[in-house]
Amino acid sequence: MVAEFDDAAGWTAEAVEELGIQYAIPAACRGSASPGALAWLAEACELSAGTRLLDVGAGAGGPAAWVAEQFGVRPVLLEPMQAASRAAARLFGLPVIAADGARIPLRTASMDAAWCLGVLCTMEDKAALLGEINRVLTPGASLGLLVVVAQSPQCLPVPEGNYFPTQDDLEALLDRTGFTLIEQTGRHATPLSWSRRVDQVRGVIAARHRSAEAYELAARQAECLSRLFATNQVSLELIHAVSLSRGSRARGR
Ligand SMILES: C[S@@+](CC[C@H](N)C(=O)[O-])C[C@H]1O[C@@H](n2cnc3c(N)ncnc32)[C@H](O)[C@@H]1O
């Protein structure tokens, strides 16, 4: 996970600095989000100028930077990996909290909305993360998720450090952690204008770091995930959920 999320995020920032800032957002979207997917999430969550959006597991900050630019939201990024946090701050100048999503150092009910993109599938204890996100959201606030969902309970081979939920797991999890699933949609195509820039950044990274052990490890993980998508063993899902008011959560118990 460190190779995939930390080393690779640092290398991305370096490559963007060489190629130019117009490469930053596409290259720093590391959860496979496309502009169409981000727009769907932003519209579904009804984000607008001034919304305090917490991006949990923000990585190198591409999605948060995109939504700040397009919708005028005020994002706060939370990311446990050091190089990824530094990359987000360096590339976009956004505020980053270096912390674990299961222990968010923010006050209860202090955020208007949250995103958590490509993170749940990397965590065994998903309930701890979602429960904590629910705590910091105001009641009725929106949560946008991007999740790799397993099409059957036994999908193989699973890349190391990944724990893909099934659709049933995901629905039960949201229910258990105080969210109502409002709507869900599948993958959005990535335009060439983005994928070309991502490929160029990858080219620079490969030229510089191909011989590093972390590079090989991250490449193997990516290849394994691509095989799962190609064989329809997993799908990429976008989800809009809403945090239940604390009163209705208590009444539901
Ligand atoms: C696939 S990347 C997605 C990054 C970003 N959300 C995006 O879409 O570009 C998954 C991110 O989740 C972060 N992550 C893993 N475990 C976490 C945890 N316990 N709390 C918060 N973030 C975590 C990783 O460090 C990594 O940056």
Coordinates of C-alpha atoms and ligand atoms in Angstrom, one line a residue:
M1 CA 0.0 0.0 0.0
V2 CA 2.9 2.4 0.7
A3 CA 4.3 1.7 -2.7
E4 CA 0.9 2.2 -4.4
F5 CA -0.3 5.2 -2.5
D6 CA 2.7 7.0 -0.9
D7 CA 5.7 6.5 -3.2
A8 CA 3.6 6.8 -6.3
A9 CA 1.9 10.0 -5.0
G10 CA 5.3 11.6 -4.4
W11 CA 6.5 10.6 -7.9
T12 CA 3.4 12.0 -9.4
A13 CA 4.0 15.4 -7.8
E14 CA 7.6 15.4 -9.2
A15 CA 6.5 14.4 -12.7
V16 CA 3.8 17.1 -12.7
E17 CA 6.4 19.7 -11.7
E18 CA 8.4 18.7 -14.7
L19 CA 5.5 18.6 -17.2
G20 CA 3.3 21.5 -16.0
I21 CA 0.4 22.2 -13.7
Q22 CA -2.2 21.3 -16.3
Y23 CA -1.2 17.6 -15.6
A24 CA -1.8 17.9 -11.9
I25 CA -5.5 17.1 -11.5
P26 CA -5.8 14.1 -13.9
A27 CA -2.6 12.6 -12.6
A28 CA -3.5 13.2 -8.9
C29 CA -6.9 11.4 -9.3
R30 CA -5.7 8.1 -8.0
G31 CA -9.0 6.4 -7.3
S32 CA -9.8 6.1 -11.0
A33 CA -12.2 9.0 -11.0
S34 CA -12.9 10.8 -14.3
P35 CA -14.3 14.3 -14.7
G36 CA -17.7 12.7 -15.4
A37 CA -17.6 10.7 -12.2
L38 CA -16.6 13.7 -10.1
A39 CA -19.3 15.8 -11.7
W40 CA -21.9 13.1 -10.9
L41 CA -20.8 13.0 -7.3
A42 CA -20.7 16.8 -6.9
E43 CA -24.2 17.2 -8.4
A44 CA -25.6 14.3 -6.4
C45 CA -24.2 15.7 -3.2
E46 CA -25.5 19.2 -4.2
L47 CA -22.1 20.8 -3.6
S48 CA -21.8 24.5 -4.1
A49 CA -19.6 27.5 -3.4
G50 CA -18.5 27.5 0.3
T51 CA -19.5 23.9 1.1
R52 CA -17.1 22.5 3.7
L53 CA -16.2 19.2 2.0
L54 CA -14.0 16.6 3.9
D55 CA -12.2 14.3 1.5
V56 CA -11.2 11.2 3.4
G57 CA -8.2 9.3 2.0
A58 CA -7.6 12.2 -0.4
G59 CA -4.4 10.8 -1.8
A60 CA -2.5 13.4 -3.9
G61 CA -5.6 15.6 -3.9
G62 CA -6.8 15.5 -7.6
P63 CA -10.6 15.0 -6.8
A64 CA -10.6 17.7 -4.1
A65 CA -8.8 20.2 -6.4
W66 CA -11.1 19.5 -9.2
V67 CA -14.3 20.1 -7.2
A68 CA -12.8 23.2 -5.6
E69 CA -12.1 24.6 -9.1
Q70 CA -15.4 23.6 -10.7
F71 CA -17.9 24.0 -7.8
G72 CA -16.1 26.5 -5.5
V73 CA -16.3 24.2 -2.5
R74 CA -13.8 24.5 0.5
P75 CA -12.2 21.1 0.7
V76 CA -10.3 19.8 3.7
L77 CA -8.2 16.8 2.9
L78 CA -7.5 13.9 5.2
E79 CA -4.7 11.5 4.3
P80 CA -2.6 9.2 6.5
M81 CA 0.4 8.7 4.1
Q82 CA 3.1 11.3 4.4
A83 CA 4.3 11.6 0.8
A84 CA 0.7 11.7 -0.5
S85 CA -0.2 14.5 2.0
R86 CA 2.9 16.5 0.9
A87 CA 2.0 16.0 -2.8
A88 CA -1.5 17.3 -2.3
A89 CA -0.3 20.3 -0.4
R90 CA 2.5 21.0 -2.9
L91 CA 0.4 20.6 -6.0
F92 CA -2.8 22.3 -5.0
G93 CA -2.0 24.3 -1.8
L94 CA -5.1 22.7 -0.1
P95 CA -5.3 22.1 3.7
V96 CA -4.3 18.6 4.5
I97 CA -4.8 16.8 7.8
A98 CA -2.3 13.9 8.1
A99 CA -4.5 11.4 10.0
D100 CA -6.3 8.0 9.9
G101 CA -9.9 8.1 8.7
A102 CA -10.9 6.0 11.6
R103 CA -9.8 8.8 14.0
I104 CA -10.6 12.1 12.4
P105 CA -9.3 15.1 14.4
L106 CA -12.4 17.3 13.7
R107 CA -15.3 18.3 15.8
T108 CA -18.6 16.4 15.7
A109 CA -21.0 17.8 13.0
S110 CA -18.4 20.2 11.7
M111 CA -18.5 19.3 8.0
D112 CA -21.2 19.9 5.4
A113 CA -20.3 16.9 3.1
A114 CA -17.7 14.2 2.7
W115 CA -16.1 12.2 -0.1
C116 CA -14.3 9.0 0.3
L117 CA -13.0 7.8 -3.1
G118 CA -11.3 4.5 -3.7
V119 CA -10.6 4.1 0.0
L120 CA -13.1 1.7 1.4
C121 CA -11.8 -1.2 -0.7
T122 CA -8.4 -0.8 0.9
M123 CA -9.6 -1.1 4.5
E124 CA -10.6 -4.2 6.5
D125 CA -12.5 -2.2 9.1
K126 CA -14.8 -0.2 6.8
A127 CA -17.3 0.4 9.6
A128 CA -14.8 2.3 11.8
L129 CA -14.1 4.7 8.9
L130 CA -17.7 5.3 7.9
G131 CA -18.9 5.6 11.5
E132 CA -16.2 8.3 12.0
I133 CA -17.2 10.2 8.8
N134 CA -20.8 10.1 10.0
R135 CA -19.8 11.7 13.3
V136 CA -18.1 14.7 11.7
L137 CA -20.9 15.3 9.3
T138 CA -23.9 17.5 10.1
P139 CA -27.1 15.4 10.2
G140 CA -28.6 15.1 6.7
A141 CA -25.2 15.8 5.0
S142 CA -24.2 14.0 1.8
L143 CA -21.5 11.4 1.5
G144 CA -20.0 10.6 -2.0
L145 CA -18.3 7.3 -2.4
L146 CA -16.3 5.7 -5.2
V147 CA -16.0 2.0 -4.4
V148 CA -14.6 -1.1 -6.2
V149 CA -17.4 -3.6 -5.6
A150 CA -16.9 -7.4 -5.9
Q151 CA -19.4 -9.1 -8.2
S152 CA -19.1 -12.3 -6.1
P153 CA -17.8 -13.0 -2.6
Q154 CA -14.8 -15.0 -4.1
C155 CA -13.1 -12.8 -6.7
L156 CA -9.5 -13.8 -7.5
P157 CA -6.7 -12.8 -7.5
V158 CA -7.2 -9.9 -5.1
P159 CA -4.4 -7.4 -5.1
E160 CA -2.6 -7.3 -1.7
G161 CA -4.2 -5.0 0.8
N162 CA -7.6 -4.9 -0.9
Y163 CA -10.9 -6.0 0.6
F164 CA -13.6 -5.5 -2.0
P165 CA -17.1 -5.4 -0.5
T166 CA -20.1 -7.0 -2.4
Q167 CA -23.1 -4.8 -3.0
D168 CA -24.9 -6.5 -0.1
D169 CA -21.9 -5.9 2.2
L170 CA -21.9 -2.2 1.2
E171 CA -25.6 -1.7 1.7
A172 CA -25.4 -3.3 5.2
L173 CA -22.4 -1.3 6.1
L174 CA -24.0 2.0 5.2
D175 CA -27.1 1.1 7.1
R176 CA -25.0 0.1 10.2
T177 CA -23.0 3.3 10.2
G178 CA -25.9 5.7 10.0
F179 CA -26.2 6.4 6.2
T180 CA -29.1 6.0 3.8
L181 CA -28.1 5.0 0.2
I182 CA -29.8 7.5 -2.1
E183 CA -28.5 6.6 -5.5
Q184 CA -25.8 4.7 -7.3
T185 CA -24.3 4.6 -10.8
G186 CA -21.5 2.8 -12.6
R187 CA -18.3 3.8 -14.3
H188 CA -18.0 7.1 -16.4
A189 CA -15.7 7.1 -19.4
T190 CA -12.5 9.1 -19.1
P191 CA -12.0 11.6 -22.0
L192 CA -8.7 11.4 -24.0
S193 CA -7.9 14.9 -22.8
W194 CA -7.4 13.4 -19.3
S195 CA -6.1 9.9 -20.1
R196 CA -3.4 11.4 -22.4
R197 CA -2.1 13.6 -19.5
V198 CA -2.2 10.6 -17.1
D199 CA -0.2 8.5 -19.6
Q200 CA 2.4 11.3 -20.0
V201 CA 2.8 11.5 -16.2
R202 CA 3.1 7.7 -16.0
G203 CA 5.8 7.9 -18.7
V204 CA 7.9 10.3 -16.8
I205 CA 7.5 8.2 -13.6
A206 CA 8.5 5.0 -15.4
A207 CA 11.6 6.7 -16.9
R208 CA 12.7 7.8 -13.5
H209 CA 11.7 5.0 -11.2
R210 CA 11.2 1.9 -13.3
S211 CA 14.0 0.1 -11.4
A212 CA 12.7 0.9 -7.9
E213 CA 11.1 -2.0 -5.9
A214 CA 8.1 0.2 -5.0
Y215 CA 7.5 0.9 -8.7
E216 CA 7.4 -2.8 -9.6
L217 CA 5.1 -3.5 -6.6
A218 CA 2.7 -0.7 -7.6
A219 CA 2.7 -1.8 -11.2
R220 CA 1.9 -5.4 -10.2
Q221 CA -1.0 -4.2 -8.0
A222 CA -2.4 -2.1 -10.9
E223 CA -2.1 -5.0 -13.3
C224 CA -4.0 -7.3 -10.9
L225 CA -6.8 -4.8 -10.5
S226 CA -7.0 -4.3 -14.3
R227 CA -7.5 -8.0 -14.7
L228 CA -10.3 -8.0 -12.2
F229 CA -12.1 -5.2 -14.2
A230 CA -11.4 -6.9 -17.5
T231 CA -13.0 -10.1 -16.3
N232 CA -16.0 -8.3 -14.7
Q233 CA -15.1 -9.7 -11.3
V234 CA -15.3 -6.2 -9.9
S235 CA -17.0 -2.9 -10.9
L236 CA -16.5 0.7 -10.0
E237 CA -19.5 2.2 -8.3
L238 CA -20.4 5.8 -7.4
I239 CA -22.7 6.2 -4.5
H240 CA -24.5 9.1 -3.0
A241 CA -25.6 8.5 0.6
V242 CA -27.0 10.8 3.3
S243 CA -26.1 10.9 7.0
L244 CA -29.2 10.1 9.1
S245 CA -30.0 12.6 11.9
R246 CA -28.8 11.3 15.2
G247 CA -32.4 11.2 16.4
S248 CA -33.5 8.9 13.7
R249 CA -30.5 6.7 14.2
A250 CA -31.3 6.3 17.9
R251 CA -35.0 5.6 17.1
G252 CA -34.0 3.0 14.5
R253 CA -32.0 0.9 17.1
Ligands
LIG1 C1 -6.9 4.6 -4.3 S1 -6.3 5.9 -3.3 C2 -7.5 7.1 -3.6 C3 -7.0 8.5 -3.4 C4 -8.0 9.6 -3.7 N1 -9.2 9.5 -2.9 C5 -8.3 9.7 -5.2 O1 -9.4 9.3 -5.5 O2 -7.4 10.1 -5.9 C6 -6.7 5.4 -1.6 C7 -6.3 6.3 -0.6 O3 -6.8 5.9 0.7 C8 -5.9 6.2 1.7 N2 -6.2 5.4 2.9 C9 -5.9 4.1 3.2 N3 -6.2 3.8 4.4 C10 -6.8 4.9 5.0 C11 -7.3 5.2 6.3 N4 -7.3 4.3 7.3 N5 -7.8 6.5 6.5 C12 -7.8 7.4 5.5 N6 -7.2 7.1 4.3 C13 -6.7 5.9 4.0 C14 -4.6 5.8 1.0 O4 -3.4 6.4 1.7 C15 -4.8 6.4 -0.4 O5 -4.3 7.7 -0.5

